[in-house]
Amino acid sequence: MRSLSIVCTLGICILFLAGTAVSADKGGIPKRLIDSLNAVSYDNMDKTIADIVANGDINSVALNRERFIEHNKFVNLKIKTGEITNQKSSGRCWMFSGLNILRPQAMKNLKNEKLQFSQNYLMFYDKMEKYNTFLQYMIDFADRPLDDRELQILIDGPGGDGGWWTYFTGLIKRYGLVPIEAMPETHNSSSSGKMNEFLTMKGMQFGVQLREQFAAGTSKKDLVRVKEGMLAELYQLLVLHLGQPPTEFVWRHESSDTTVKGTITETYTPQSFAKAALSDDFDDYVALFNYPGKPFMANYSVEMSRNIYTDQNFSIVNVPVDTMMAYAFASLLDSTPVWFACDVGKEDYTKDGIMALNIYNYEDILGTKFDLPKKDLIQMMVITPNHAMAFMGIDTADGKPVKWLVENSWGGDKGDGGYWYMYNDWFRRYMFGVVIHKRYLSKQLIDISRTEPMILKPWDPMYSLNRLN
């Protein structure tokens, strides 16, 4: 007995027989299905749509004019910050956005409205720490087969540019900060591909050597001393590409304090400069996350998620998205910027910096629905946390957020002069996490953040957090 099946797409319904013949295909595409699909004749409208989709970038024709016209650039609270920064062809968004949210307090404390921190300085030590962590893990796992699942994750880009909030804070705690004048960008910090190729090759060479020496009988304790010589060679490679980081510097700058005339000349170490610039303790920040599919109001940590080997793996408190939104809102109302992670590539009208659901009419043009819940989008890795930016303002109506002012690190020629406008519907679907100072959080959330975290394996989708770029 055969049954009739109907498939409808692009306004055309295809009728074909389904029955016992399907089993003969053993899971392949039945020939009769291909024949029935090939026999379809598209009407003129379908041919027109097919020509449009096939012959160009769909974004150029899919802009939703109604949603675009609804948009405006007004925000009624904007935090004063410095010039828009540009990470260029590097994956340092997490570092740029972190330094961007620190600038308002540093500009005030150092009385310098043009302050910009050196991203290159932190990049240098981030690379050193990442390769130390990689090589130490190669020692720790030296007795494992090379196809071990955790070892394979380590081998997949051990010293890339990407990172996470605690990568950034850990570097500052250990190495301090310097202004951009003390260690400016180089070609390789702004375009890191070739440098990373050399570093990866050298790191892999050293990793193989450590495994070979262990197999030949060298103890893991002795391999740690061997590793130090390898790190010295990696340091030299970094100096060639990024310059040597200062241990002390003279900073001459023009004060924004009207009572001070002329320029100010001061001598700092990176540690003393960070102490002078910053007001907050990084340990007072908590990462809130929206990860549907995992229990809310719980603390999680991801294995092998650190750039500094001796630091802890990062942890996140999983909360409903509206809870995350409420605390980000509270922080901005008090003029405190918010660092966040999202999937930046989704429904983003870059030309005007609009992040809004249905800013493009994809479903109408393609004749199909894309309606996976956020839980499934994450678990199937359709959306991933891939970029960090900073909330620097908010537009409100009746005491509630309408849209969020986003400072990006792609230069002033992208978006609206370097800024984006994120609407609440986009926030709910594509936002992953925010970092909030505990003064804005409930006691319950603070207590949860201090509990022993549940451990997520490095093949969990949240492992992507440590590679924001």
PDB file of C-alpha atoms in Angstrom, residues 220-365:
ATOM      1  CA  LYS A 220      57.691  15.557  33.681  1.00  0.00           C
ATOM      2  CA  LYS A 221      59.503  17.563  36.363  1.00  0.00           C
ATOM      3  CA  ASP A 222      62.579  17.846  34.159  1.00  0.00           C
ATOM      4  CA  LEU A 223      60.430  18.707  31.137  1.00  0.00           C
ATOM      5  CA  VAL A 224      59.202  21.816  32.962  1.00  0.00           C
ATOM      6  CA  ARG A 225      62.794  23.109  32.954  1.00  0.00           C
ATOM      7  CA  VAL A 226      63.115  22.233  29.272  1.00  0.00           C
ATOM      8  CA  LYS A 227      59.964  24.253  28.664  1.00  0.00           C
ATOM      9  CA  GLU A 228      61.622  27.410  30.025  1.00  0.00           C
ATOM     10  CA  GLY A 229      64.160  27.392  27.196  1.00  0.00           C
ATOM     11  CA  MET A 230      61.353  26.998  24.695  1.00  0.00           C
ATOM     12  CA  LEU A 231      59.506  29.969  26.194  1.00  0.00           C
ATOM     13  CA  ALA A 232      62.664  32.070  25.874  1.00  0.00           C
ATOM     14  CA  GLU A 233      62.723  31.359  22.134  1.00  0.00           C
ATOM     15  CA  LEU A 234      59.024  32.192  21.809  1.00  0.00           C
ATOM     16  CA  TYR A 235      59.666  35.459  23.674  1.00  0.00           C
ATOM     17  CA  GLN A 236      62.303  36.400  21.094  1.00  0.00           C
ATOM     18  CA  LEU A 237      59.849  35.685  18.253  1.00  0.00           C
ATOM     19  CA  LEU A 238      57.293  37.936  19.912  1.00  0.00           C
ATOM     20  CA  VAL A 239      59.819  40.748  20.338  1.00  0.00           C
ATOM     21  CA  LEU A 240      60.570  40.586  16.612  1.00  0.00           C
ATOM     22  CA  HIS A 241      56.877  40.862  15.736  1.00  0.00           C
ATOM     23  CA  LEU A 242      55.446  43.087  18.491  1.00  0.00           C
ATOM     24  CA  GLY A 243      58.404  44.886  20.070  1.00  0.00           C
ATOM     25  CA  GLN A 244      59.697  44.434  23.619  1.00  0.00           C
ATOM     26  CA  PRO A 245      57.225  45.338  26.380  1.00  0.00           C
ATOM     27  CA  PRO A 246      58.387  48.124  28.699  1.00  0.00           C
ATOM     28  CA  THR A 247      59.124  47.487  32.358  1.00  0.00           C
ATOM     29  CA  GLU A 248      59.219  51.237  33.079  1.00  0.00           C
ATOM     30  CA  PHE A 249      58.255  54.201  30.932  1.00  0.00           C
ATOM     31  CA  VAL A 250      57.906  57.965  30.949  1.00  0.00           C
ATOM     32  CA  TRP A 251      54.438  59.174  29.995  1.00  0.00           C
ATOM     33  CA  ARG A 252      54.090  62.747  28.872  1.00  0.00           C
ATOM     34  CA  HIS A 253      50.518  63.845  28.286  1.00  0.00           C
ATOM     35  CA  GLU A 254      48.221  66.835  28.319  1.00  0.00           C
ATOM     36  CA  SER A 255      45.978  66.957  31.376  1.00  0.00           C
ATOM     37  CA  SER A 256      42.237  67.569  31.058  1.00  0.00           C
ATOM     38  CA  ASP A 257      42.383  69.296  34.458  1.00  0.00           C
ATOM     39  CA  THR A 258      41.933  73.000  33.696  1.00  0.00           C
ATOM     40  CA  THR A 259      43.961  73.940  36.779  1.00  0.00           C
ATOM     41  CA  VAL A 260      47.034  72.276  35.282  1.00  0.00           C
ATOM     42  CA  LYS A 261      48.901  74.191  32.612  1.00  0.00           C
ATOM     43  CA  GLY A 262      51.030  72.515  29.988  1.00  0.00           C
ATOM     44  CA  THR A 263      51.912  68.852  29.832  1.00  0.00           C
ATOM     45  CA  ILE A 264      52.491  66.360  32.631  1.00  0.00           C
ATOM     46  CA  THR A 265      55.507  64.057  32.663  1.00  0.00           C
ATOM     47  CA  GLU A 266      55.338  61.004  34.913  1.00  0.00           C
ATOM     48  CA  THR A 267      57.313  57.788  35.285  1.00  0.00           C
ATOM     49  CA  TYR A 268      55.437  54.523  35.723  1.00  0.00           C
ATOM     50  CA  THR A 269      55.845  50.795  35.748  1.00  0.00           C
ATOM     51  CA  PRO A 270      52.998  48.874  34.065  1.00  0.00           C
ATOM     52  CA  GLN A 271      51.774  47.841  37.510  1.00  0.00           C
ATOM     53  CA  SER A 272      51.815  51.367  38.958  1.00  0.00           C
ATOM     54  CA  PHE A 273      50.086  52.711  35.852  1.00  0.00           C
ATOM     55  CA  ALA A 274      47.270  50.157  36.182  1.00  0.00           C
ATOM     56  CA  LYS A 275      46.881  51.032  39.872  1.00  0.00           C
ATOM     57  CA  ALA A 276      46.660  54.746  39.080  1.00  0.00           C
ATOM     58  CA  ALA A 277      44.220  54.222  36.208  1.00  0.00           C
ATOM     59  CA  LEU A 278      41.713  51.783  37.656  1.00  0.00           C
ATOM     60  CA  SER A 279      39.200  52.065  40.471  1.00  0.00           C
ATOM     61  CA  ASP A 280      37.487  48.677  40.527  1.00  0.00           C
ATOM     62  CA  ASP A 281      38.721  45.292  41.670  1.00  0.00           C
ATOM     63  CA  PHE A 282      38.281  42.735  38.875  1.00  0.00           C
ATOM     64  CA  ASP A 283      37.289  40.107  41.443  1.00  0.00           C
ATOM     65  CA  ASP A 284      34.111  42.123  41.993  1.00  0.00           C
ATOM     66  CA  TYR A 285      32.804  41.341  38.497  1.00  0.00           C
ATOM     67  CA  VAL A 286      30.493  38.411  37.746  1.00  0.00           C
ATOM     68  CA  ALA A 287      29.786  36.871  34.332  1.00  0.00           C
ATOM     69  CA  LEU A 288      26.061  36.287  33.767  1.00  0.00           C
ATOM     70  CA  PHE A 289      25.103  33.970  30.968  1.00  0.00           C
ATOM     71  CA  ASN A 290      22.004  32.898  29.104  1.00  0.00           C
ATOM     72  CA  TYR A 291      22.360  29.229  28.159  1.00  0.00           C
ATOM     73  CA  PRO A 292      18.879  27.690  27.671  1.00  0.00           C
ATOM     74  CA  GLY A 293      19.000  23.928  27.935  1.00  0.00           C
ATOM     75  CA  LYS A 294      21.067  24.084  31.133  1.00  0.00           C
ATOM     76  CA  PRO A 295      19.479  24.767  34.557  1.00  0.00           C
ATOM     77  CA  PHE A 296      19.257  28.467  35.399  1.00  0.00           C
ATOM     78  CA  MET A 297      20.490  30.089  38.611  1.00  0.00           C
ATOM     79  CA  ALA A 298      23.534  27.826  38.683  1.00  0.00           C
ATOM     80  CA  ASN A 299      27.288  28.326  38.397  1.00  0.00           C
ATOM     81  CA  TYR A 300      29.250  26.645  35.588  1.00  0.00           C
ATOM     82  CA  SER A 301      32.898  26.361  34.655  1.00  0.00           C
ATOM     83  CA  VAL A 302      34.506  25.130  31.432  1.00  0.00           C
ATOM     84  CA  GLU A 303      37.525  22.829  31.565  1.00  0.00           C
ATOM     85  CA  MET A 304      40.775  24.059  29.998  1.00  0.00           C
ATOM     86  CA  SER A 305      39.404  27.590  29.625  1.00  0.00           C
ATOM     87  CA  ARG A 306      42.252  29.839  30.682  1.00  0.00           C
ATOM     88  CA  ASN A 307      45.192  31.562  29.066  1.00  0.00           C
ATOM     89  CA  ILE A 308      47.297  31.703  32.252  1.00  0.00           C
ATOM     90  CA  TYR A 309      48.026  28.162  33.405  1.00  0.00           C
ATOM     91  CA  THR A 310      48.084  29.024  37.113  1.00  0.00           C
ATOM     92  CA  ASP A 311      44.714  30.840  36.973  1.00  0.00           C
ATOM     93  CA  GLN A 312      41.305  29.236  37.426  1.00  0.00           C
ATOM     94  CA  ASN A 313      39.104  28.205  34.521  1.00  0.00           C
ATOM     95  CA  PHE A 314      36.462  30.842  33.881  1.00  0.00           C
ATOM     96  CA  SER A 315      33.015  30.472  35.430  1.00  0.00           C
ATOM     97  CA  ILE A 316      29.599  31.796  34.414  1.00  0.00           C
ATOM     98  CA  VAL A 317      26.263  32.086  36.216  1.00  0.00           C
ATOM     99  CA  ASN A 318      23.435  30.893  33.990  1.00  0.00           C
ATOM    100  CA  VAL A 319      20.337  33.104  34.177  1.00  0.00           C
ATOM    101  CA  PRO A 320      17.194  33.799  32.117  1.00  0.00           C
ATOM    102  CA  VAL A 321      17.840  36.344  29.390  1.00  0.00           C
ATOM    103  CA  ASP A 322      15.549  38.960  30.977  1.00  0.00           C
ATOM    104  CA  THR A 323      17.558  38.704  34.210  1.00  0.00           C
ATOM    105  CA  MET A 324      20.751  39.304  32.266  1.00  0.00           C
ATOM    106  CA  MET A 325      19.102  42.258  30.547  1.00  0.00           C
ATOM    107  CA  ALA A 326      17.886  43.770  33.845  1.00  0.00           C
ATOM    108  CA  TYR A 327      21.349  43.835  35.419  1.00  0.00           C
ATOM    109  CA  ALA A 328      22.999  45.225  32.295  1.00  0.00           C
ATOM    110  CA  PHE A 329      20.348  47.956  32.355  1.00  0.00           C
ATOM    111  CA  ALA A 330      21.036  48.732  36.029  1.00  0.00           C
ATOM    112  CA  SER A 331      24.760  49.055  35.335  1.00  0.00           C
ATOM    113  CA  LEU A 332      24.261  51.456  32.432  1.00  0.00           C
ATOM    114  CA  LEU A 333      21.785  53.590  34.388  1.00  0.00           C
ATOM    115  CA  ASP A 334      24.647  54.155  36.838  1.00  0.00           C
ATOM    116  CA  SER A 335      26.977  55.086  33.944  1.00  0.00           C
ATOM    117  CA  THR A 336      29.014  51.895  34.234  1.00  0.00           C
ATOM    118  CA  PRO A 337      29.845  50.289  30.857  1.00  0.00           C
ATOM    119  CA  VAL A 338      29.120  46.598  30.284  1.00  0.00           C
ATOM    120  CA  TRP A 339      31.358  44.076  28.527  1.00  0.00           C
ATOM    121  CA  PHE A 340      29.402  41.412  26.644  1.00  0.00           C
ATOM    122  CA  ALA A 341      29.663  38.436  24.270  1.00  0.00           C
ATOM    123  CA  CYS A 342      27.313  37.698  21.368  1.00  0.00           C
ATOM    124  CA  ASP A 343      27.012  36.156  17.912  1.00  0.00           C
ATOM    125  CA  VAL A 344      27.795  39.290  15.938  1.00  0.00           C
ATOM    126  CA  GLY A 345      27.151  37.900  12.471  1.00  0.00           C
ATOM    127  CA  LYS A 346      23.410  37.387  12.796  1.00  0.00           C
ATOM    128  CA  GLU A 347      20.796  39.868  11.489  1.00  0.00           C
ATOM    129  CA  ASP A 348      23.235  42.760  11.552  1.00  0.00           C
ATOM    130  CA  TYR A 349      22.776  45.690   9.161  1.00  0.00           C
ATOM    131  CA  THR A 350      26.380  46.833   9.395  1.00  0.00           C
ATOM    132  CA  LYS A 351      25.991  49.863   7.127  1.00  0.00           C
ATOM    133  CA  ASP A 352      23.963  51.709   9.771  1.00  0.00           C
ATOM    134  CA  GLY A 353      24.842  49.595  12.778  1.00  0.00           C
ATOM    135  CA  ILE A 354      21.417  48.031  13.347  1.00  0.00           C
ATOM    136  CA  MET A 355      21.087  44.759  15.249  1.00  0.00           C
ATOM    137  CA  ALA A 356      17.412  43.787  15.073  1.00  0.00           C
ATOM    138  CA  LEU A 357      15.429  40.657  14.348  1.00  0.00           C
ATOM    139  CA  ASN A 358      13.942  40.610  10.848  1.00  0.00           C
ATOM    140  CA  ILE A 359      16.082  43.503   9.656  1.00  0.00           C
ATOM    141  CA  TYR A 360      16.334  41.271   6.600  1.00  0.00           C
ATOM    142  CA  ASN A 361      13.366  39.537   4.939  1.00  0.00           C
ATOM    143  CA  TYR A 362      15.147  36.207   4.549  1.00  0.00           C
ATOM    144  CA  GLU A 363      12.124  34.020   5.258  1.00  0.00           C
ATOM    145  CA  ASP A 364       9.849  35.824   2.797  1.00  0.00           C
ATOM    146  CA  ILE A 365      12.430  35.723   0.016  1.00  0.00           C
TER     147      ILE A 365
END
